[in-house]
Structure formats: structure tokens, C-alpha cells
Amino acid sequence: MVTDECDPLEATVVTAQRLFIAIPLLPDLAQQLCQMLPQYGDDRFGSWQAERNLHLTLLFLGEQGEAEPVIELMEQSAAACHHLDFTADSLALLPAQNAARQLWAFQPQPNSVLMQLQTQLAERFTAAGLYASSRAYLPHITLLRGNAACPLPLPLEPVDGFALSVNRMVLYRSSAEALPDGGEWRHYEPLHTTYLSV
């Protein structure tokens, strides 16, 4: 007998994907950041982020199955959040877990509007079981994933502050490809954009 019914033992396999929510940088600001660092623009120091990949992460969600629950909660959260402006005014050279170094531009003020936005998102996504982190949030824009064999020269040159206006959040899917030199090429694919309440 021929039947169109599916085998009840046959399940749909959902591939896990690494997701994160971030604030994308507008092209003019991304270009401004890259132009701040001509003295470090040497590939010997590591893998520099392409301008189009520069972003400020709000929540790293890690391995997720479906993106739809994340998107739905993003929309609910955005409706309760107003657009914001803030200024970052420093660079920091910080150690990474793999003993290499990262060059970060960041704004660490604990009471900023940016921190309030991130806290609201973290609370909502934690309650929904979509986010868990034991690390304190440090707002940053990664400019370089450094080469431990060729560290950046110190001290860092001071840079002028830059402003960031935030009216949207983007859900990204992160994937990585191994490079012949042992490094890693990272690709960030935007999956969904949601706009904050005016």
C-alpha cells in the first residue's frame, strides 16, 4: 500500500548554528576606526577585521537550533528599547584565551545607556532560556585578533573618541574557516534586523 504519511521515526535534523546579536557599524564609522590605526596596519600582527565585519556585540547566544525564537524575542525587546547615542574614547590591548591578543575599541562606563540596553536584553533572553553567561559584559569592537608570535608594539597611541548612534540590532550567524597559516577567517552573516523604538 502506498501512503503519503511520514515515518514517525524520521525526525528533522536541525543543525546548530552560532548566533549573536550585535550593533552593526555604519560604513563611515567603520572606516574612521580603521583609519585610526595606520601604525598597526601590518598583517604580521594578526588578522584585522574587515570594515564590513565591525560590530559591537550585545549578546553572544552560542549554539542555537532555530533562529525564529531568537528573532521573535528580538522584536519584543526592541519595542521596549529606545534608540541611543554613546561615545567610546579608548583602545585596549587585551589578552585572548588562546594567548594571542585582541585590539579592542571600547567604552567601559558601567552606567551608560548601552549597558542598560544590554542588561535588558540579557534579562529577557535569560528568562526565555536562550542566553546564559557567567562573564561580565564588556562592550567592545574587535579590531584585531592578534598573532602571539608578533605582538603589537606598546604603548598604544591615544586616539580621539568616536560616537555611535544605535537605532537597530542585527542577528548574525557566525562561521569560521581555517587558514593555511593556522589562523581563522570569520564570516558574519546577518539573518535579521530589528529597529529600536523611537
Coordinates of C-alpha atoms in Angstrom, one line a residue:
M1 CA 0.0 0.0 0.0
V2 CA 1.3 3.5 -0.9
T3 CA 0.9 6.2 1.7
D4 CA 2.0 9.8 1.9
E5 CA 2.3 9.7 5.6
C6 CA 5.8 10.4 7.0
D7 CA 7.6 7.7 9.0
P8 CA 7.0 8.7 12.7
L9 CA 10.6 7.7 13.5
E10 CA 12.0 10.0 10.9
A11 CA 12.9 13.3 12.6
T12 CA 14.0 16.6 11.1
V13 CA 17.6 17.3 11.9
V14 CA 18.2 20.9 13.0
T15 CA 21.8 22.0 12.5
A16 CA 23.2 24.0 15.4
Q17 CA 24.4 27.5 14.5
R18 CA 26.4 30.1 16.4
L19 CA 24.3 33.2 16.8
F20 CA 24.9 36.6 18.3
I21 CA 23.1 39.9 18.5
A22 CA 25.1 43.0 17.7
I23 CA 25.0 46.6 16.7
P24 CA 26.4 47.0 13.2
L25 CA 28.7 49.9 12.5
L26 CA 27.8 52.3 9.7
P27 CA 30.4 52.3 6.9
D28 CA 31.6 55.8 7.8
L29 CA 32.3 54.9 11.4
A30 CA 33.9 51.6 10.4
Q31 CA 36.2 53.5 8.0
Q32 CA 37.0 56.0 10.7
L33 CA 38.0 53.3 13.2
C34 CA 40.3 51.6 10.6
Q35 CA 41.9 54.9 9.7
M36 CA 42.8 55.5 13.4
L37 CA 45.2 52.6 13.3
P38 CA 47.7 53.1 10.4
Q39 CA 50.6 52.4 12.7
Y40 CA 49.2 48.9 13.4
G41 CA 48.1 48.1 9.9
D42 CA 50.6 45.3 9.4
D43 CA 49.4 41.7 8.8
R44 CA 52.3 40.4 10.9
F45 CA 50.4 41.4 14.0
G46 CA 47.4 39.2 13.2
S47 CA 44.1 39.1 11.5
W48 CA 42.4 42.5 11.1
Q49 CA 38.7 42.7 10.9
A50 CA 37.3 43.9 7.6
E51 CA 35.3 47.1 7.8
R52 CA 32.1 45.3 6.8
N53 CA 32.5 42.9 9.8
L54 CA 33.0 45.6 12.5
H55 CA 30.2 45.4 15.1
L56 CA 29.5 45.8 18.8
T57 CA 28.2 42.5 20.3
L58 CA 25.3 42.8 22.7
L59 CA 24.6 39.1 23.3
F60 CA 26.6 36.1 22.2
L61 CA 24.0 33.3 22.2
G62 CA 26.3 30.5 21.1
E63 CA 25.0 27.3 19.6
Q64 CA 21.3 27.5 18.7
G65 CA 18.9 25.4 16.7
E66 CA 16.2 27.6 15.2
A67 CA 16.6 31.3 14.7
E68 CA 12.9 32.0 14.9
P69 CA 12.6 32.1 18.7
V70 CA 15.5 34.5 18.9
I71 CA 14.0 36.8 16.2
E72 CA 10.6 36.8 18.0
L73 CA 12.2 37.8 21.3
M74 CA 14.4 40.5 19.5
E75 CA 11.3 42.1 18.1
Q76 CA 9.6 42.1 21.5
S77 CA 12.7 43.6 23.2
A78 CA 13.2 46.3 20.5
A79 CA 9.7 47.6 21.0
A80 CA 10.6 48.3 24.7
C81 CA 14.0 49.9 23.9
H82 CA 14.7 53.4 22.7
H83 CA 17.4 54.4 20.2
L84 CA 20.6 55.7 21.9
D85 CA 23.8 57.5 21.4
F86 CA 27.1 57.0 23.2
T87 CA 30.8 57.8 22.8
A88 CA 33.8 55.4 23.0
D89 CA 37.1 57.0 23.8
S90 CA 39.8 54.4 24.3
L91 CA 41.7 51.5 22.9
A92 CA 42.8 48.5 24.8
L93 CA 45.2 45.6 24.1
L94 CA 43.7 42.6 25.9
P95 CA 44.9 39.0 26.1
A96 CA 42.7 36.4 24.5
Q97 CA 42.1 32.8 25.7
N98 CA 44.5 31.4 23.1
A99 CA 47.4 33.5 24.4
A100 CA 47.2 35.8 21.3
R101 CA 46.0 39.3 21.7
Q102 CA 43.0 41.4 20.6
L103 CA 42.9 45.1 19.9
W104 CA 39.6 46.4 21.2
A105 CA 37.9 49.8 21.0
F106 CA 35.5 50.0 23.9
Q107 CA 33.6 52.1 26.3
P108 CA 33.6 50.7 29.8
Q109 CA 31.3 53.1 31.7
P110 CA 29.0 50.8 33.8
N111 CA 26.0 53.1 33.9
S112 CA 25.8 54.0 30.3
V113 CA 22.7 53.7 28.2
L114 CA 24.5 51.0 26.2
M115 CA 24.9 48.9 29.4
Q116 CA 21.2 49.4 30.2
L117 CA 20.2 48.1 26.8
Q118 CA 22.4 45.1 27.1
T119 CA 21.1 44.3 30.6
Q120 CA 17.5 44.5 29.4
L121 CA 18.3 42.1 26.5
A122 CA 20.2 39.7 28.8
E123 CA 17.4 39.5 31.3
R124 CA 14.8 38.8 28.6
F125 CA 16.9 36.2 26.8
T126 CA 17.9 34.5 30.1
A127 CA 14.3 34.2 31.2
A128 CA 13.5 32.6 27.8
G129 CA 16.3 30.1 28.2
L130 CA 18.2 31.5 25.1
Y131 CA 21.1 33.0 26.9
A132 CA 23.5 32.2 29.7
S133 CA 26.8 33.8 30.6
S134 CA 29.0 33.9 33.7
R135 CA 31.1 36.7 32.3
A136 CA 30.5 40.4 33.0
Y137 CA 29.6 42.2 29.8
L138 CA 32.4 44.4 28.4
P139 CA 31.2 46.5 25.4
H140 CA 33.9 46.4 22.7
I141 CA 34.6 46.4 19.0
T142 CA 37.2 43.9 18.0
L143 CA 39.6 45.4 15.5
L144 CA 42.4 42.7 15.6
R145 CA 42.8 39.1 16.5
G146 CA 46.4 39.2 17.3
N147 CA 49.4 36.9 16.5
A148 CA 51.0 35.7 19.7
A149 CA 54.3 35.3 17.9
C150 CA 54.3 39.0 16.8
P151 CA 52.7 41.1 19.5
L152 CA 51.7 44.7 18.8
P153 CA 54.2 47.4 19.9
L154 CA 53.4 49.1 23.2
P155 CA 52.4 51.6 24.4
L156 CA 49.3 52.2 22.2
E157 CA 48.9 55.6 20.6
P158 CA 46.0 57.6 22.0
V159 CA 43.0 58.1 19.7
D160 CA 40.2 60.6 19.6
G161 CA 36.7 59.5 20.8
F162 CA 34.1 58.4 18.3
A163 CA 30.3 58.5 18.6
L164 CA 27.9 55.6 17.9
S165 CA 24.2 56.1 17.2
V166 CA 22.2 53.0 17.7
N167 CA 18.7 52.5 16.2
R168 CA 18.8 48.8 15.3
M169 CA 20.1 45.4 16.3
V170 CA 21.1 42.6 14.0
L171 CA 21.1 38.8 14.5
Y172 CA 24.2 37.3 13.0
R173 CA 25.3 33.8 12.2
S174 CA 29.0 33.2 12.8
S175 CA 31.1 30.7 10.8
A176 CA 34.8 30.1 10.7
E177 CA 37.2 28.7 8.1
A178 CA 40.7 27.5 8.9
L179 CA 43.5 29.3 7.0
P180 CA 46.8 27.7 5.8
D181 CA 48.8 29.7 8.3
G182 CA 46.9 28.3 11.3
G183 CA 44.7 31.4 11.6
E184 CA 41.0 31.6 11.2
W185 CA 38.8 33.6 8.7
R186 CA 35.5 34.5 10.3
H187 CA 32.3 35.3 8.4
Y188 CA 29.3 37.0 9.9
E189 CA 26.0 36.6 8.1
P190 CA 23.2 38.9 9.0
L191 CA 19.9 37.0 9.5
H192 CA 17.5 39.6 10.8
T193 CA 17.4 43.3 11.6
T194 CA 15.1 44.9 14.1
Y195 CA 14.8 48.6 14.8
L196 CA 14.6 50.1 18.3
S197 CA 11.6 52.2 19.3
V198 CA 12.0 55.9 18.6

